[in-house]
Amino acid sequence: MRSPVGEGKKRLLEALFDEFGENGPSPNLSMRQVAERLGVHHTLLTYHFGSRPGLLRSVLLEARRRDNVVIAATGGELGFVALCRAIWDFYSDPAHEDRIHAFFHLVGLAVYERDAFQELVVDIDDLARLLEAAALRDGATEADARQWSIIATAGLRGLLLQRMLTPTAEVDAAAERFITSLAAFEGEGRPV
């Protein structure tokens, strides 16, 4: 009897995390190399994920889903600025460096092939929604909460990209300055 639709892919994702850890396989590994490490035929990976970018996309989506669960659990009571700091601390942790590299690699591909990466593009908004909810808890209007979540998400991602390109203490200091600056807009619709 065949497994329900999606079960094989789900089992492969679990095997990928078991074998390669929370960051998944390196973007430098071929499908054949990944399959060899999993002990499966590479055509099975191709069947379920389509291509190496498809495999990376699926792993990254699952990793981001897991991250968002962790961030939401710790950030459910945090205010907007504190949640921004928690997000920065989480993603700037060197343990997540490979995942950040994969994220920006796939986002770059999504710019050129938006339809092929639609699921990733939609998933990107999950972090903004967490921040928006924090801003609403802090008393911001819906419109202000949405705008501040976009500003914070874009700023944090830009700083992470800068940190990847030029990993210096100055980038971390700039991140702290950015996060602190979010509190400076009190009275202008800023979440308190």
Short mmCIF file of N, CA and C in Angstrom, two decimals, residues 52-153:
data_model
loop_
_atom_site.label_atom_id
_atom_site.label_comp_id
_atom_site.label_asym_id
_atom_site.label_seq_id
_atom_site.Cartn_x
_atom_site.Cartn_y
_atom_site.Cartn_z
N ARG A 52 17.89 20.94 -7.31
CA ARG A 52 18.66 21.34 -6.12
C ARG A 52 18.06 22.58 -5.48
N PRO A 53 17.73 23.64 -6.26
CA PRO A 53 17.05 24.78 -5.63
C PRO A 53 15.71 24.40 -5.00
N GLY A 54 15.00 23.46 -5.61
CA GLY A 54 13.74 23.00 -5.03
C GLY A 54 13.95 22.27 -3.71
N LEU A 55 15.00 21.47 -3.64
CA LEU A 55 15.34 20.79 -2.41
C LEU A 55 15.72 21.81 -1.34
N LEU A 56 16.58 22.76 -1.69
CA LEU A 56 16.99 23.80 -0.74
C LEU A 56 15.79 24.62 -0.29
N ARG A 57 14.89 24.92 -1.22
CA ARG A 57 13.69 25.70 -0.89
C ARG A 57 12.85 24.94 0.14
N SER A 58 12.63 23.65 -0.08
CA SER A 58 11.83 22.86 0.85
C SER A 58 12.47 22.77 2.23
N VAL A 59 13.78 22.57 2.25
CA VAL A 59 14.49 22.50 3.53
C VAL A 59 14.42 23.85 4.24
N LEU A 60 14.63 24.92 3.49
CA LEU A 60 14.60 26.25 4.09
C LEU A 60 13.20 26.59 4.60
N LEU A 61 12.17 26.24 3.84
CA LEU A 61 10.80 26.50 4.30
C LEU A 61 10.51 25.76 5.60
N GLU A 62 10.94 24.51 5.68
CA GLU A 62 10.73 23.74 6.90
C GLU A 62 11.54 24.33 8.05
N ALA A 63 12.78 24.71 7.78
CA ALA A 63 13.62 25.31 8.82
C ALA A 63 13.01 26.63 9.30
N ARG A 64 12.52 27.45 8.37
CA ARG A 64 11.90 28.73 8.74
C ARG A 64 10.60 28.49 9.51
N ARG A 65 9.85 27.46 9.14
CA ARG A 65 8.64 27.14 9.88
C ARG A 65 9.00 26.80 11.33
N ARG A 66 10.05 25.98 11.49
CA ARG A 66 10.50 25.62 12.83
C ARG A 66 11.02 26.85 13.58
N ASP A 67 11.77 27.69 12.89
CA ASP A 67 12.28 28.93 13.51
C ASP A 67 11.14 29.80 13.99
N ASN A 68 10.14 29.97 13.12
CA ASN A 68 9.01 30.84 13.47
C ASN A 68 8.24 30.30 14.68
N VAL A 69 8.18 28.98 14.81
CA VAL A 69 7.54 28.39 15.99
C VAL A 69 8.32 28.77 17.24
N VAL A 70 9.66 28.67 17.16
CA VAL A 70 10.52 29.02 18.30
C VAL A 70 10.40 30.51 18.60
N ILE A 71 10.49 31.34 17.57
CA ILE A 71 10.41 32.79 17.77
C ILE A 71 9.04 33.19 18.30
N ALA A 72 7.99 32.60 17.75
CA ALA A 72 6.63 32.92 18.21
C ALA A 72 6.45 32.50 19.68
N ALA A 73 7.03 31.36 20.05
CA ALA A 73 6.91 30.89 21.43
C ALA A 73 7.63 31.84 22.39
N THR A 74 8.81 32.30 21.99
CA THR A 74 9.55 33.21 22.87
C THR A 74 9.06 34.65 22.72
N GLY A 75 8.52 34.97 21.55
CA GLY A 75 8.13 36.35 21.28
C GLY A 75 6.67 36.65 21.52
N GLY A 76 5.88 35.65 21.91
CA GLY A 76 4.46 35.86 22.09
C GLY A 76 4.12 36.90 23.14
N GLU A 77 5.02 37.12 24.05
CA GLU A 77 4.80 38.10 25.11
C GLU A 77 5.70 39.33 24.95
N LEU A 78 6.60 39.28 24.01
CA LEU A 78 7.54 40.39 23.83
C LEU A 78 6.88 41.55 23.10
N GLY A 79 7.35 42.74 23.43
CA GLY A 79 6.93 43.91 22.67
C GLY A 79 7.66 43.95 21.34
N PHE A 80 7.32 44.92 20.52
CA PHE A 80 7.85 45.03 19.17
C PHE A 80 9.38 45.12 19.15
N VAL A 81 9.95 46.04 19.90
CA VAL A 81 11.41 46.24 19.88
C VAL A 81 12.12 45.01 20.45
N ALA A 82 11.61 44.47 21.55
CA ALA A 82 12.23 43.28 22.14
C ALA A 82 12.16 42.09 21.18
N LEU A 83 11.07 41.98 20.43
CA LEU A 83 10.96 40.91 19.45
C LEU A 83 11.94 41.11 18.31
N CYS A 84 12.13 42.35 17.88
CA CYS A 84 13.15 42.64 16.85
C CYS A 84 14.53 42.19 17.33
N ARG A 85 14.83 42.49 18.58
CA ARG A 85 16.13 42.10 19.14
C ARG A 85 16.24 40.57 19.21
N ALA A 86 15.16 39.89 19.61
CA ALA A 86 15.18 38.43 19.69
C ALA A 86 15.39 37.81 18.30
N ILE A 87 14.76 38.40 17.29
CA ILE A 87 14.92 37.90 15.92
C ILE A 87 16.36 38.09 15.46
N TRP A 88 16.92 39.27 15.72
CA TRP A 88 18.32 39.52 15.34
C TRP A 88 19.23 38.52 16.06
N ASP A 89 19.05 38.36 17.36
CA ASP A 89 19.90 37.45 18.12
C ASP A 89 19.80 36.02 17.58
N PHE A 90 18.59 35.60 17.20
CA PHE A 90 18.39 34.26 16.69
C PHE A 90 19.11 34.06 15.36
N TYR A 91 18.87 34.95 14.41
CA TYR A 91 19.42 34.76 13.07
C TYR A 91 20.88 35.18 12.92
N SER A 92 21.38 36.01 13.82
CA SER A 92 22.80 36.39 13.73
C SER A 92 23.69 35.38 14.45
N ASP A 93 23.09 34.43 15.11
CA ASP A 93 23.84 33.37 15.77
C ASP A 93 24.63 32.59 14.71
N PRO A 94 25.93 32.44 14.89
CA PRO A 94 26.73 31.71 13.89
C PRO A 94 26.21 30.31 13.58
N ALA A 95 25.47 29.70 14.48
CA ALA A 95 24.92 28.37 14.23
C ALA A 95 23.93 28.38 13.06
N HIS A 96 23.38 29.55 12.73
CA HIS A 96 22.40 29.65 11.64
C HIS A 96 23.00 30.23 10.35
N GLU A 97 24.30 30.35 10.31
CA GLU A 97 24.96 30.99 9.16
C GLU A 97 24.65 30.29 7.83
N ASP A 98 24.72 28.97 7.80
CA ASP A 98 24.44 28.26 6.55
C ASP A 98 23.00 28.49 6.09
N ARG A 99 22.08 28.55 7.03
CA ARG A 99 20.68 28.79 6.69
C ARG A 99 20.50 30.19 6.13
N ILE A 100 21.20 31.15 6.68
CA ILE A 100 21.10 32.53 6.19
C ILE A 100 21.67 32.59 4.77
N HIS A 101 22.77 31.90 4.53
CA HIS A 101 23.34 31.84 3.17
C HIS A 101 22.32 31.24 2.21
N ALA A 102 21.70 30.13 2.59
CA ALA A 102 20.71 29.48 1.73
C ALA A 102 19.51 30.40 1.49
N PHE A 103 19.08 31.11 2.53
CA PHE A 103 17.96 32.03 2.39
C PHE A 103 18.24 33.08 1.32
N PHE A 104 19.38 33.74 1.42
CA PHE A 104 19.68 34.79 0.45
C PHE A 104 19.95 34.23 -0.94
N HIS A 105 20.50 33.04 -1.02
CA HIS A 105 20.68 32.37 -2.31
C HIS A 105 19.33 32.16 -2.99
N LEU A 106 18.38 31.62 -2.22
CA LEU A 106 17.06 31.34 -2.79
C LEU A 106 16.26 32.61 -3.05
N VAL A 107 16.40 33.61 -2.20
CA VAL A 107 15.71 34.89 -2.45
C VAL A 107 16.23 35.49 -3.75
N GLY A 108 17.53 35.38 -3.99
CA GLY A 108 18.08 35.87 -5.26
C GLY A 108 17.48 35.14 -6.45
N LEU A 109 17.32 33.83 -6.34
CA LEU A 109 16.68 33.07 -7.41
C LEU A 109 15.22 33.48 -7.58
N ALA A 110 14.55 33.74 -6.46
CA ALA A 110 13.13 34.12 -6.50
C ALA A 110 12.91 35.44 -7.21
N VAL A 111 13.90 36.31 -7.18
CA VAL A 111 13.79 37.59 -7.89
C VAL A 111 13.62 37.35 -9.38
N TYR A 112 14.32 36.32 -9.89
CA TYR A 112 14.28 36.02 -11.31
C TYR A 112 13.21 35.01 -11.69
N GLU A 113 12.84 34.14 -10.75
CA GLU A 113 11.87 33.08 -11.03
C GLU A 113 10.80 33.07 -9.95
N ARG A 114 10.07 34.16 -9.83
CA ARG A 114 9.10 34.32 -8.74
C ARG A 114 8.10 33.16 -8.70
N ASP A 115 7.59 32.74 -9.83
CA ASP A 115 6.60 31.66 -9.84
C ASP A 115 7.17 30.35 -9.29
N ALA A 116 8.41 30.06 -9.61
CA ALA A 116 9.04 28.82 -9.15
C ALA A 116 9.29 28.85 -7.64
N PHE A 117 9.36 30.04 -7.07
CA PHE A 117 9.65 30.18 -5.64
C PHE A 117 8.51 30.86 -4.89
N GLN A 118 7.29 30.75 -5.43
CA GLN A 118 6.14 31.43 -4.83
C GLN A 118 5.94 31.04 -3.37
N GLU A 119 6.11 29.77 -3.05
CA GLU A 119 5.93 29.31 -1.67
C GLU A 119 6.92 30.01 -0.74
N LEU A 120 8.15 30.19 -1.19
CA LEU A 120 9.16 30.89 -0.40
C LEU A 120 8.78 32.36 -0.24
N VAL A 121 8.33 32.98 -1.32
CA VAL A 121 7.95 34.40 -1.29
C VAL A 121 6.82 34.62 -0.30
N VAL A 122 5.83 33.75 -0.31
CA VAL A 122 4.70 33.87 0.62
C VAL A 122 5.18 33.65 2.06
N ASP A 123 6.07 32.68 2.26
CA ASP A 123 6.58 32.35 3.59
C ASP A 123 7.38 33.50 4.21
N ILE A 124 7.98 34.31 3.37
CA ILE A 124 8.79 35.42 3.87
C ILE A 124 7.97 36.34 4.77
N ASP A 125 6.68 36.45 4.50
CA ASP A 125 5.82 37.35 5.28
C ASP A 125 5.53 36.83 6.69
N ASP A 126 5.84 35.58 7.00
CA ASP A 126 5.55 35.06 8.34
C ASP A 126 6.24 35.87 9.43
N LEU A 127 7.48 36.24 9.21
CA LEU A 127 8.22 37.03 10.19
C LEU A 127 7.59 38.41 10.38
N ALA A 128 7.18 39.02 9.28
CA ALA A 128 6.53 40.32 9.36
C ALA A 128 5.22 40.21 10.14
N ARG A 129 4.51 39.10 9.96
CA ARG A 129 3.25 38.91 10.70
C ARG A 129 3.50 38.79 12.21
N LEU A 130 4.58 38.12 12.60
CA LEU A 130 4.92 38.03 14.02
C LEU A 130 5.21 39.42 14.59
N LEU A 131 5.95 40.22 13.83
CA LEU A 131 6.26 41.58 14.28
C LEU A 131 5.02 42.45 14.30
N GLU A 132 4.17 42.27 13.31
CA GLU A 132 2.93 43.05 13.26
C GLU A 132 2.07 42.75 14.49
N ALA A 133 1.99 41.48 14.87
CA ALA A 133 1.21 41.11 16.05
C ALA A 133 1.80 41.75 17.31
N ALA A 134 3.13 41.80 17.41
CA ALA A 134 3.77 42.44 18.57
C ALA A 134 3.45 43.93 18.60
N ALA A 135 3.49 44.57 17.43
CA ALA A 135 3.18 46.00 17.36
C ALA A 135 1.73 46.25 17.76
N LEU A 136 0.83 45.38 17.34
CA LEU A 136 -0.57 45.52 17.73
C LEU A 136 -0.73 45.35 19.24
N ARG A 137 -0.01 44.39 19.82
CA ARG A 137 -0.06 44.20 21.27
C ARG A 137 0.43 45.44 22.00
N ASP A 138 1.37 46.14 21.36
CA ASP A 138 1.92 47.37 21.95
C ASP A 138 1.02 48.58 21.73
N GLY A 139 -0.09 48.40 21.03
CA GLY A 139 -1.05 49.49 20.88
C GLY A 139 -1.00 50.24 19.56
N ALA A 140 -0.24 49.77 18.60
CA ALA A 140 -0.18 50.43 17.29
C ALA A 140 -1.48 50.18 16.53
N THR A 141 -1.81 51.08 15.63
CA THR A 141 -2.95 50.85 14.75
C THR A 141 -2.57 49.75 13.77
N GLU A 142 -3.57 49.18 13.10
CA GLU A 142 -3.28 48.12 12.13
C GLU A 142 -2.35 48.60 11.03
N ALA A 143 -2.61 49.79 10.50
CA ALA A 143 -1.78 50.32 9.42
C ALA A 143 -0.35 50.57 9.90
N ASP A 144 -0.22 51.17 11.08
CA ASP A 144 1.13 51.43 11.62
C ASP A 144 1.86 50.13 11.93
N ALA A 145 1.14 49.17 12.50
CA ALA A 145 1.75 47.89 12.84
C ALA A 145 2.29 47.21 11.59
N ARG A 146 1.52 47.25 10.51
CA ARG A 146 1.97 46.62 9.26
C ARG A 146 3.20 47.34 8.71
N GLN A 147 3.17 48.66 8.70
CA GLN A 147 4.31 49.42 8.17
C GLN A 147 5.57 49.21 9.01
N TRP A 148 5.42 49.24 10.34
CA TRP A 148 6.59 49.04 11.19
C TRP A 148 7.14 47.62 11.05
N SER A 149 6.27 46.65 10.85
CA SER A 149 6.76 45.28 10.67
C SER A 149 7.54 45.16 9.37
N ILE A 150 7.10 45.85 8.33
CA ILE A 150 7.83 45.82 7.05
C ILE A 150 9.18 46.50 7.21
N ILE A 151 9.20 47.66 7.86
CA ILE A 151 10.46 48.38 8.08
C ILE A 151 11.44 47.52 8.88
N ALA A 152 10.96 46.93 9.97
CA ALA A 152 11.83 46.12 10.82
C ALA A 152 12.34 44.89 10.08
N THR A 153 11.46 44.21 9.37
CA THR A 153 11.86 43.00 8.65
C THR A 153 12.90 43.32 7.58
#
